[in-house]
Each structure stands twice: as C-alpha cells, then as structure tokens.
Amino acid sequence: MFNIHVASVYGFCKGVESSVRTAEKMIEEAGGRPIYSIGRLVHNNRVVDDFSSRGLRVISSPDEVEPGLALIRAHGITRELKKEFEDKGFTLVDGTCRIVAANHRSCAAAVNPVLFFGIKGHAETLSTISNCNTRCYVIETGSDFDLVEPSEYYDVVIQTTFSSVKIEEFKAIIKERGMKVRYHNSICAASMRRRISVDELCRICDTIIVVGEGQSANATELYNIVVSHGVKGYLVPGAEYLKEEMYSGKDIGVCAGASVYPKDVKDLVAALEERGGMIVQDR
Ligand code: SF4
C-alpha cells in the first residue's frame, strides 16, 4: 500500500482554458465548414488529437489549404506569419494568452536591445521576439550572454514558463557584468502556482509523477523541479504509461502541466488507487 498526494494546483491554466474554449466555440459555430488551428493548439497530443477528431485541423502555412477560419493558439504566432494568413484572406481568431500578448507588447515597445530569456525555437519564443523592433538575443544558457553586443541599456523579457533557476542564474550574470537592464515581467502566475505546488509535494513524496509531455515547457520544468529536489520523477502523458517502479515508494505525488486535461490526472490517480494507493488529503 502507498499514499497518493495530489498537487494543490493542476490542469489547464487560464490561457490554455481560454484557447480550448475558443476552439470549442469555433467547432460549434462552424457547422461543418473547415476550421484550422495555426500550429498545435497546445503542447499535448491528447488535446490536439481530440480537437482534430472534432474538425479542428492543424496547419502551419496559409498555402496548405483554402482560406477559412483559423485560430491563433495561446502561444501566439509570429508577426510575419500573421500577416501571411491575413494577406491570403483567412479570418483569424486570436487565442493568444493575454499574458503572452503582454510580452509581445513589451518587445514591440522596447527601445533598447532585448534579452529574451527563453527556449530557442519554442513557439512562444518565436511569436514574442517577432515583435521586437530592436536587436534581440534569445538567452537560453549562460553562454548566450557571450554573443550579446555591448549597449548602454537592455530590456529583459522572460518566457512565461521559463526555468526559475535559470532566471536567477542570468540575473547573477547580468549583475556580475554590470549590465543595465529593465525587467518587463517574470514567469506567469499560473506557472508559478504549479511550481509551488510541486515544491510542496517534494517535501513529502519519494516519487512524483508529472502528467504531461516532453514537448511542453511547463510540464518539463515541473519534472526538472522534482529531480532537482532529489525526488524520483517521471513525466508521462497518462495512466496507460504507469509502471510498477513509479509506485514502488511510500508517498507518490501527482502533478500536471498546464496543457493537460484534468480528466487525465484524475484517471492516473484512479489507476494508482486500483494498484493499492490511498489518497491522502494534505491540506
Ligand atoms: S502558462 Fe501562463 S502564459 Fe502560458 S498560456 Fe498559461 S496562463 Fe498563459
């Protein structure tokens, strides 16, 4: 027998929730007409497959299909791609998370070179930095600072789900190099709340199962937090990936990334109960 501790916060964040609701409304109102999502709705195959089966087709370029109704997902899209879709005659529904959109505006308003703390090539990174009108450097590791050309001041914008540890590391580098910067934001509150709930679990669990996929920045960050605490961690998309080693400990924690259906978390918890686990109310 083992204890199951469920994170105090899990499931869709407001940005994903809003994108998903918008997609559902589009499906309802489409009446069978083709509707599209520009890029994958969220970084979660289950959610994307579910919406595909209901008629929301993922496209990446306006040349793939005849113009129609297309959703901009929570991560946003680049300024250039948006224009391409508009020029081809698509009607765009903007599902960009309002917090991501605020970062777009910060980049657009920056008058100094922008240091963007984020994951290179990530959809949110690409959409956000496309709004810069000044030089922009994506800083993913400390060595990226070596490529930054000298300037009197810099504007710093941070990816909403970026690693808290790396942010502190980069702030220390900035201080050490005497760079003058203005910070525009920090990690979004939804990401922060999920991280705090995982920190809490780490204090009481020997194993933590993170429900989510490796392509999701926030689920990966939750997993990284778990292992950084020296706790045994697993990142799995759902209950069917459970293996005995994942619940061989005494106190098993369960948490989830922000693009995971709450039902997938509940199913995994139910599967753990079937295997002898007992839910413990920690609060
Ligand atoms: S994690 Fe934060 S910024 Fe990203 S979609 Fe969710 S609420 Fe928006």
Coordinates of N, CA and C and ligand atoms in Angstrom, one line a residue, residues 12-16 74-75 97-100 124 160-161 188-191 218 258, ligand 1:
F12 N -5.5 22.7 -16.8 CA -5.4 23.9 -17.6 C -5.2 25.2 -16.9
C13 N -4.2 26.0 -17.4 CA -4.1 27.3 -16.9 C -5.2 28.2 -17.6
K14 N -5.3 29.4 -17.2 CA -6.4 30.3 -17.8 C -6.1 30.5 -19.4
G15 N -4.9 30.6 -19.7 CA -4.6 30.8 -21.2 C -4.9 29.6 -22.0
V16 N -4.6 28.4 -21.5 CA -5.0 27.2 -22.3 C -6.5 27.0 -22.3
A74 N -2.7 29.7 -27.9 CA -2.2 30.5 -26.7 C -0.8 31.0 -26.8
H75 N 0.1 30.3 -27.5 CA 1.5 30.7 -27.6 C 1.6 31.9 -28.6
C97 N -2.7 33.9 -25.4 CA -2.9 34.2 -24.0 C -2.6 35.6 -23.7
R98 N -3.4 36.2 -22.8 CA -3.2 37.7 -22.6 C -1.9 38.0 -22.0
I99 N -1.3 37.0 -21.3 CA 0.0 37.2 -20.7 C 1.1 37.2 -21.7
V100 N 0.9 36.2 -22.7 CA 1.9 36.2 -23.8 C 1.8 37.4 -24.6
E124 N 6.3 30.0 -28.4 CA 6.1 31.3 -27.6 C 7.3 32.2 -27.8
T160 N 7.0 33.0 -20.4 CA 6.1 32.8 -19.3 C 6.4 31.5 -18.5
T161 N 7.0 30.5 -19.1 CA 7.2 29.3 -18.4 C 8.6 28.9 -18.2
C188 N 4.8 33.5 -15.5 CA 3.4 33.8 -15.3 C 2.9 33.2 -14.0
A189 N 1.9 33.8 -13.4 CA 1.4 33.3 -12.1 C 0.9 31.9 -12.1
A190 N 0.3 31.5 -13.2 CA -0.2 30.1 -13.3 C 1.0 29.1 -13.3
S191 N 2.1 29.4 -14.0 CA 3.3 28.5 -13.9 C 3.8 28.5 -12.5
N218 N 6.2 23.8 -19.7 CA 5.9 23.9 -18.2 C 5.9 22.5 -17.6
A258 N 0.3 22.6 -17.5 CA -0.8 23.4 -17.7 C -1.7 23.1 -19.0
Ligands
SF4_1 S1 1.2 29.2 -18.8 FE1 0.6 31.3 -18.3 S2 1.3 32.5 -20.1 FE2 1.2 30.4 -20.7 S3 -0.8 30.1 -21.6 FE3 -0.9 29.5 -19.4 S4 -1.6 31.4 -18.3 FE4 -0.9 32.0 -20.4

